[in-house]
Amino acid sequence: MDFSLNEEQRAWQVKARKFAEEEIRPISLQRDQVADPRQTIDWEIIRKGSKLGFRTAAVPREWGGHGLDFVTQALVIAELARGDSAIAKTFSQCWKWSHLIADRCTSEQRERFLKPFLEDDMFLLGGGITEPNAGSDNRLPPGGDPRAGLRLRAERHGDEWILNGEKCFIANANVGKLFFAYTRTNANVTVGEGTTVFAVPIDTPGLRVGKVFDKSGWRFYQNAELIFEDARVPHANLVGGLNGGLKARTGKHSKFGELEYSANAVGVCDAAVEMAMQHGRTHKQGGKPIIEQQVIQLKLSAMHMLAEALRSFVMRVAAESDAKAAPRPAHNHFLMNFATDAIQRVCYLNMDIHGCTGGAMMNAAADKLVRDAIIWTHIAGDSVQRMKAVRSLLFSD
Ligand SMILES: Cc1cc2nc3c(=O)[nH]c(=O)nc-3n(C[C@H](O)[C@H](O)[C@H](O)COP(=O)(O)OP(=O)(O)OC[C@H]3O[C@@H](n4cnc5c(N)ncnc54)[C@H](O)[C@@H]3O)c2cc1C
């Protein structure tokens, strides 16, 4: 497979690298240290990044966006994440839902949802699937049991739908302006058969933001509850067909998910390798830089190896997705699992090399990378994702 980049891909990569080095990295640790989780976001970095196209990068060109291909998306996310993983994710979260709009919305909906998003540098998108008692069950629904999975209820009243229930851990919930809410429109069938998606603006009557979660990692990234109390959503905002909900997670939207997390992990691994090399060269024990110790060299070698292997895997899946060669589903799932293993090992080794001051003390840069890397267990590398990977291998072709 040819991984050489064309001029446009290279230009986006260089632009993202410059932005990460000059704008993101200088504020990364400082934002991480803000105690109140509602105050960690920095709107100035969102505005600057938006002006450069990082918020709207995945909106197709014909609808006014930049229409980046998957290879370029992966390159840009990795570069931004090298500066700060959570800031990169705040931008790419908008790409995720841009893909859903492109894949599943009607042209009237596209016009209505994309116009304000494209015009407003502070317009962030999000999507609500998870609920207090429905996390993994939405991703790997247990066969045939209608009780499993999301419960946010939607009932039709004329031209409106009335939504009741709550979502939790929702990214951008307290800062975003438009959300895609996954609702149950038929409680007597499985979650796969009875789910409908609605586009819900944040100022919808009956919708409010609940608790903002205080996370150990990805502190810049906002996660909150969305509470629906007789929330009234127009029928015109139903996306992808009645009971078409989980099917809405197909097409580019679904291909992007695995790639997004894994490309972000590449950037974090790069940052950890760079940090470890720098520390190894400058920190002395026994009168010489610790990089001269064989044990440190072996650890650095393991870090490089994992970072490069992950980069190759990401580029391969991105290129396959662009070629519409439909990568075997197992590849995408295994990519997520491998990204989790790689980022956590690489960040752990970096923390180890930093010793007590840089690694075990709160708010040190190496400690932040470990806390950020833990997020992958919950979003990408838990047992359900691993089971999905194995099942897609067992049951494909
Ligand atoms: C930073 C972050 C951002 C997020 N953003 C969003 C968002 O924007 N929108 C959204 O909808 N959600 C979001 N989530 C939620 C995320 O999708 C859920 O955390 C995830 O689906 C797992 O659900 P849970 O945390 O409720 O764990 P649970 O489902 O309660 O699982 C707990 C443990 O049990 C295991 N387990 C559960 N069921 C099975 C099974 N059948 N077989 C084997 N093991 C099982 C899991 O692997 C896990 O180890 C976010 C989470 C995080 C951490």
Short mmCIF file of N, CA and C in Angstrom, two decimals, residues 5 7 58 60 64 81 94 142 197 213 222 274 280 282 289 299 305 343 370 392 396:
data_model
loop_
_atom_site.label_atom_id
_atom_site.label_comp_id
_atom_site.label_asym_id
_atom_site.label_seq_id
_atom_site.Cartn_x
_atom_site.Cartn_y
_atom_site.Cartn_z
N LEU A 5 2.06 10.99 0.64
CA LEU A 5 1.00 11.99 0.76
C LEU A 5 0.99 12.91 -0.45
N GLU A 7 0.00 16.72 -2.15
CA GLU A 7 0.34 18.08 -1.67
C GLU A 7 -0.68 18.60 -0.66
N ALA A 58 -14.49 18.05 8.20
CA ALA A 58 -15.10 16.83 7.62
C ALA A 58 -16.39 17.10 6.87
N PRO A 60 -18.48 17.85 3.82
CA PRO A 60 -18.14 17.76 2.39
C PRO A 60 -18.08 19.12 1.72
N GLY A 64 -20.03 23.25 1.75
CA GLY A 64 -19.33 24.39 2.34
C GLY A 64 -18.20 24.06 3.30
N ALA A 81 -3.49 16.14 18.29
CA ALA A 81 -3.41 15.38 19.55
C ALA A 81 -1.99 15.38 20.11
N CYS A 94 -16.78 17.26 16.33
CA CYS A 94 -17.65 17.92 15.33
C CYS A 94 -17.59 17.17 14.00
N PRO A 142 -27.28 -7.17 23.72
CA PRO A 142 -27.46 -8.59 23.99
C PRO A 142 -28.64 -9.11 23.18
N VAL A 197 -33.21 8.55 15.76
CA VAL A 197 -32.33 9.70 16.06
C VAL A 197 -33.06 11.01 15.77
N PHE A 213 -19.29 16.39 34.16
CA PHE A 213 -18.44 15.36 34.78
C PHE A 213 -17.01 15.86 34.97
N GLN A 222 -15.37 18.57 27.34
CA GLN A 222 -16.50 18.68 28.26
C GLN A 222 -17.43 17.47 28.11
N GLU A 274 8.54 11.80 22.30
CA GLU A 274 9.34 13.03 22.26
C GLU A 274 9.74 13.45 23.68
N GLY A 280 15.31 11.73 28.75
CA GLY A 280 16.43 10.79 28.79
C GLY A 280 17.75 11.47 28.48
N THR A 282 18.44 14.74 28.96
CA THR A 282 18.79 15.85 29.85
C THR A 282 18.87 15.46 31.33
N PRO A 289 23.63 11.20 31.44
CA PRO A 289 22.21 11.18 31.06
C PRO A 289 21.65 9.77 31.14
N LYS A 299 13.38 0.69 26.90
CA LYS A 299 12.03 1.25 27.07
C LYS A 299 11.71 2.21 25.92
N MET A 305 8.60 1.58 18.78
CA MET A 305 8.05 0.45 18.02
C MET A 305 6.51 0.50 18.03
N ILE A 343 -1.24 3.14 23.28
CA ILE A 343 -1.18 4.44 23.97
C ILE A 343 -0.93 4.23 25.47
N VAL A 370 -0.70 9.97 30.89
CA VAL A 370 -1.24 8.70 31.42
C VAL A 370 -2.73 8.87 31.72
N SER A 392 -16.36 -9.94 14.87
CA SER A 392 -16.37 -9.55 13.46
C SER A 392 -15.37 -10.38 12.67
N SER A 396 -17.07 -12.74 9.83
CA SER A 396 -16.96 -12.12 8.50
C SER A 396 -16.55 -13.21 7.51
#
